[in-house]
Amino acid sequence: MKVTLDIWRQAGPRAKGEFENYVVNDAEPEMSILELLDRLNDQIIEQGGEPVVFESDCREGVCGCCGFLVNGKPHGPLANTPACRQHLRAFPEVTHFKLEPFRSNAFPVIRDLAIDRTALDELIQAGGTVNVMTGTAPDADTSPQPHQVAELALDFASCIGCGACVAACPNGSAMLFAGAKLAHLAKMPQGKQQRSSRARRMVAELDEDFGPCSLYGECAISCPAGISLTAIATVNKERWRSVFRGRHSQDN
């Protein structure tokens, strides 16, 4: 199976990048897009060239490391599927791929297809954690939680932090990512103690590093974890809740 690849090559954050054309003559339908890049890099190295830089780790759709634009779509043609799970057999009619890094001011290019997701890390540092008392582990039923609420919290917690939502959004918004974190922690007992201050910090970070949300909905289509658009509504809900609770309040 012959596959043609136009890949963005960029030596560094300040270097000028451009697309370079490659051909892989022995691609197989069972290959994922990352495995196709592995095959290409073997070919490039054998010819004495510089391999294409891209990120990957678990290759099971869990770590969130992989991710780039495939023919203009974050991760690839299949909706709600990470790049490592996009196999060529799923779109046999496509034999020409254009690969480039996620395009967002919040994600500067490190090299080739690899980007810097520090902006997402700063969002987590702003409010994606909880302060808990350490010591003896509490009993499992100390803070009873309704099953449906716990399941919903887990749904929001499934975000893998790949940044596809930001790349898919025409505005470069991270509302889906932030909303998933806020919704997850707001529904769990451990996250309610700092609920208002968490919302204020994360919203401030959103305003500083990312664009506004216009509800295009592309983020939810690209999200590998299938995070619902209701996460976006959570951001504004938690924002206004924190205002009504008082700007100087540090509790829930």
Coordinates of C-alpha atoms in Angstrom, one line a residue:
M1 CA 0.0 0.0 0.0
K2 CA 1.5 3.3 -1.1
V3 CA 0.9 6.3 1.1
T4 CA 2.0 9.9 0.4
L5 CA 2.8 12.2 3.3
D6 CA 3.2 16.0 3.4
I7 CA 4.7 16.7 6.8
W8 CA 5.5 19.9 8.5
R9 CA 9.2 20.2 9.3
Q10 CA 10.5 22.9 11.7
A11 CA 13.9 22.8 13.3
G12 CA 12.9 24.8 16.4
P13 CA 10.4 27.2 17.9
R14 CA 11.9 30.2 16.1
A15 CA 12.9 28.4 12.9
K16 CA 10.9 28.8 9.7
G17 CA 9.0 25.6 8.9
E18 CA 7.8 24.1 5.7
F19 CA 6.1 21.0 4.3
E20 CA 8.2 18.2 3.0
N21 CA 6.9 15.3 0.8
Y22 CA 7.5 11.7 1.6
V23 CA 6.3 8.4 0.2
V24 CA 5.9 5.1 2.1
N25 CA 5.5 2.2 -0.3
D26 CA 5.1 -0.6 2.2
A27 CA 2.3 0.8 4.5
E28 CA -0.2 -1.6 5.8
P29 CA -3.9 -1.1 6.6
E30 CA -3.4 -2.3 10.2
M31 CA -1.0 0.6 10.9
S32 CA -2.0 3.5 13.0
I33 CA -0.9 6.9 11.9
L34 CA 1.8 6.8 14.5
E35 CA 3.0 3.5 13.2
L36 CA 3.1 4.9 9.7
L37 CA 5.4 7.6 11.0
D38 CA 7.5 5.0 12.7
R39 CA 7.9 3.3 9.3
L40 CA 8.7 6.6 7.6
N41 CA 11.3 7.4 10.2
D42 CA 13.0 4.0 9.7
Q43 CA 13.1 4.9 6.0
I44 CA 14.5 8.3 6.6
I45 CA 17.2 7.1 9.0
E46 CA 18.3 4.4 6.5
Q47 CA 18.8 7.2 4.0
G48 CA 20.8 9.3 6.5
G49 CA 18.2 11.9 7.1
E50 CA 16.7 13.5 10.2
P51 CA 13.6 11.6 11.5
V52 CA 10.3 13.4 12.0
V53 CA 9.8 14.5 15.6
F54 CA 6.5 13.6 17.1
E55 CA 5.2 12.7 20.6
S56 CA 3.9 9.4 21.8
D57 CA 3.9 7.3 24.9
C58 CA 1.2 4.7 25.8
R59 CA -0.3 4.4 22.2
E60 CA -3.5 3.2 23.8
G61 CA -5.4 6.5 23.8
V62 CA -4.7 7.3 27.5
C63 CA -1.6 9.4 27.9
G64 CA -2.6 12.4 25.7
C65 CA 0.9 12.8 24.4
C66 CA 0.2 12.1 20.7
G67 CA -1.7 14.5 18.6
F68 CA -1.3 16.6 15.5
L69 CA -3.4 17.7 12.6
V70 CA -4.2 15.1 10.0
N71 CA -5.6 16.6 6.8
G72 CA -6.7 19.6 8.9
K73 CA -8.4 17.6 11.7
P74 CA -6.9 17.1 15.2
H75 CA -5.8 13.5 15.6
G76 CA -7.3 12.4 12.2
P77 CA -10.4 11.7 10.2
L78 CA -12.2 9.6 12.9
A79 CA -14.1 11.7 15.5
N80 CA -13.4 11.2 19.2
T81 CA -10.3 9.1 18.4
P82 CA -6.7 9.8 19.3
A83 CA -4.0 9.7 16.6
C84 CA -2.6 6.4 18.1
R85 CA -5.9 4.7 17.5
Q86 CA -6.5 6.1 14.0
H87 CA -5.8 3.1 11.7
L88 CA -5.4 3.3 8.0
R89 CA -8.0 0.5 7.5
A90 CA -10.7 2.9 8.8
F91 CA -10.3 5.2 5.8
P92 CA -9.0 3.0 3.0
E93 CA -9.9 5.6 0.3
V94 CA -7.3 8.1 1.8
T95 CA -3.7 7.6 0.6
H96 CA -2.5 11.1 0.9
F97 CA -2.0 12.7 4.3
K98 CA -1.0 16.2 5.4
L99 CA 0.5 16.2 8.9
E100 CA 1.2 19.3 10.8
P101 CA 1.3 20.3 14.5
F102 CA -1.7 21.6 16.4
R103 CA -2.1 25.2 15.3
S104 CA -2.7 27.5 18.4
N105 CA -0.9 30.4 19.9
A106 CA -1.1 28.6 23.2
F107 CA 0.9 25.6 21.7
P108 CA 4.2 26.8 20.3
V109 CA 6.0 24.3 18.1
I110 CA 9.0 22.6 19.7
R111 CA 10.1 20.7 16.6
D112 CA 8.2 19.3 13.6
L113 CA 4.9 17.8 15.0
A114 CA 5.8 18.2 18.7
I115 CA 4.3 21.1 20.5
D116 CA 4.6 22.7 24.0
R117 CA 1.4 22.1 26.0
T118 CA 2.7 24.1 29.0
A119 CA -0.4 26.3 28.8
L120 CA -2.6 23.3 29.8
D121 CA -0.3 22.5 32.7
E122 CA -0.7 26.0 33.9
L123 CA -4.4 25.6 33.9
I124 CA -4.1 22.5 36.1
Q125 CA -1.7 24.3 38.4
A126 CA -4.2 27.1 38.7
G127 CA -7.1 24.9 39.9
G128 CA -7.0 21.3 38.7
T129 CA -5.9 19.9 42.1
V130 CA -7.3 19.6 45.6
N131 CA -5.9 20.1 49.0
V132 CA -6.6 17.2 51.3
M133 CA -5.5 16.2 54.8
T134 CA -3.0 13.4 54.7
G135 CA -2.7 10.6 57.2
T136 CA -4.7 7.5 57.8
A137 CA -6.9 6.5 54.8
P138 CA -10.6 7.2 55.5
D139 CA -13.3 4.6 55.3
A140 CA -14.7 4.2 51.8
D141 CA -18.2 5.2 53.0
T142 CA -17.1 8.3 54.9
S143 CA -18.5 10.6 52.2
P144 CA -21.3 8.8 50.5
Q145 CA -21.7 9.8 46.8
P146 CA -24.7 9.0 44.7
H147 CA -23.8 6.5 41.9
Q148 CA -25.0 8.7 39.1
V149 CA -23.1 11.7 40.4
A150 CA -19.9 9.6 40.7
E151 CA -20.3 8.2 37.2
L152 CA -20.8 11.7 35.8
A153 CA -17.7 13.0 37.6
L154 CA -15.7 10.1 36.2
D155 CA -16.9 11.0 32.7
F156 CA -15.5 14.5 33.0
A157 CA -12.3 13.1 34.6
S158 CA -11.6 11.0 31.5
C159 CA -10.0 14.0 29.7
I160 CA -6.5 13.0 28.7
G161 CA -5.2 16.5 28.2
C162 CA -4.1 16.1 24.6
G163 CA -5.1 19.7 23.6
A164 CA -7.2 18.6 20.5
C165 CA -10.1 20.7 21.8
V166 CA -7.9 23.9 21.6
A167 CA -6.6 23.0 18.2
A168 CA -10.1 22.3 16.8
C169 CA -11.5 25.5 18.1
P170 CA -11.4 28.5 15.6
N171 CA -10.8 30.7 18.6
G172 CA -8.2 28.6 20.3
S173 CA -10.4 28.2 23.4
A174 CA -9.7 25.7 26.2
M175 CA -13.2 25.9 27.7
L176 CA -13.9 22.1 27.2
F177 CA -10.7 21.2 29.0
A178 CA -11.2 23.6 31.9
G179 CA -14.9 22.8 32.1
A180 CA -14.1 19.1 32.4
K181 CA -11.8 19.7 35.3
L182 CA -14.2 22.1 37.0
A183 CA -17.2 19.8 36.6
H184 CA -15.2 16.8 37.8
L185 CA -14.0 18.4 41.0
A186 CA -17.2 20.3 41.7
K187 CA -19.1 17.0 41.9
M188 CA -16.7 15.2 44.3
P189 CA -16.5 15.9 48.0
Q190 CA -12.7 16.4 47.9
G191 CA -13.0 19.2 45.4
K192 CA -15.8 21.3 47.0
Q193 CA -13.7 22.9 49.7
Q194 CA -11.9 25.2 47.2
R195 CA -14.6 25.3 44.6
S196 CA -15.0 29.1 44.3
S197 CA -11.3 30.0 44.4
R198 CA -10.6 27.2 41.9
A199 CA -13.1 28.6 39.5
R200 CA -11.6 32.1 39.8
R201 CA -8.1 31.0 39.2
M202 CA -8.8 28.7 36.3
V203 CA -11.0 31.4 34.6
A204 CA -8.2 34.0 35.0
E205 CA -5.8 31.5 33.4
L206 CA -8.2 30.8 30.5
D207 CA -8.5 34.5 29.8
E208 CA -4.8 35.0 29.8
D209 CA -3.6 32.1 27.6
F210 CA -6.6 31.0 25.5
G211 CA -9.3 32.5 23.2
P212 CA -13.0 32.9 24.0
C213 CA -15.6 30.2 23.4
S214 CA -18.2 30.7 20.6
L215 CA -19.8 27.3 20.9
Y216 CA -18.7 26.0 17.5
G217 CA -18.7 22.5 18.9
E218 CA -15.6 21.3 17.1
C219 CA -13.9 20.6 20.4
A220 CA -16.4 17.9 21.4
I221 CA -16.1 16.3 18.0
S222 CA -12.3 16.1 18.3
C223 CA -12.1 15.1 21.9
P224 CA -10.7 11.5 22.2
A225 CA -12.4 11.1 25.6
G226 CA -15.8 12.2 24.3
I227 CA -16.2 15.0 26.8
S228 CA -19.6 16.6 26.4
L229 CA -20.3 20.2 25.5
T230 CA -22.0 20.6 28.9
A231 CA -18.5 21.0 30.3
I232 CA -18.3 24.4 28.6
A233 CA -21.5 25.5 30.4
T234 CA -19.8 24.4 33.6
V235 CA -17.1 27.1 33.2
N236 CA -19.6 30.0 33.2
K237 CA -21.7 28.3 35.9
E238 CA -18.7 28.0 38.2
R239 CA -17.5 31.5 37.2
W240 CA -20.7 33.2 38.3
R241 CA -21.1 31.0 41.3
S242 CA -17.7 32.1 42.6
V243 CA -18.8 35.8 42.1
F244 CA -22.0 35.3 44.1
R245 CA -20.0 33.4 46.8
G246 CA -17.8 36.4 47.2
R247 CA -14.5 37.2 45.5
H248 CA -12.5 36.9 48.7
S249 CA -14.0 33.7 49.9
Q250 CA -11.5 30.8 49.9
D251 CA -14.0 28.0 50.7
N252 CA -16.8 26.4 48.6

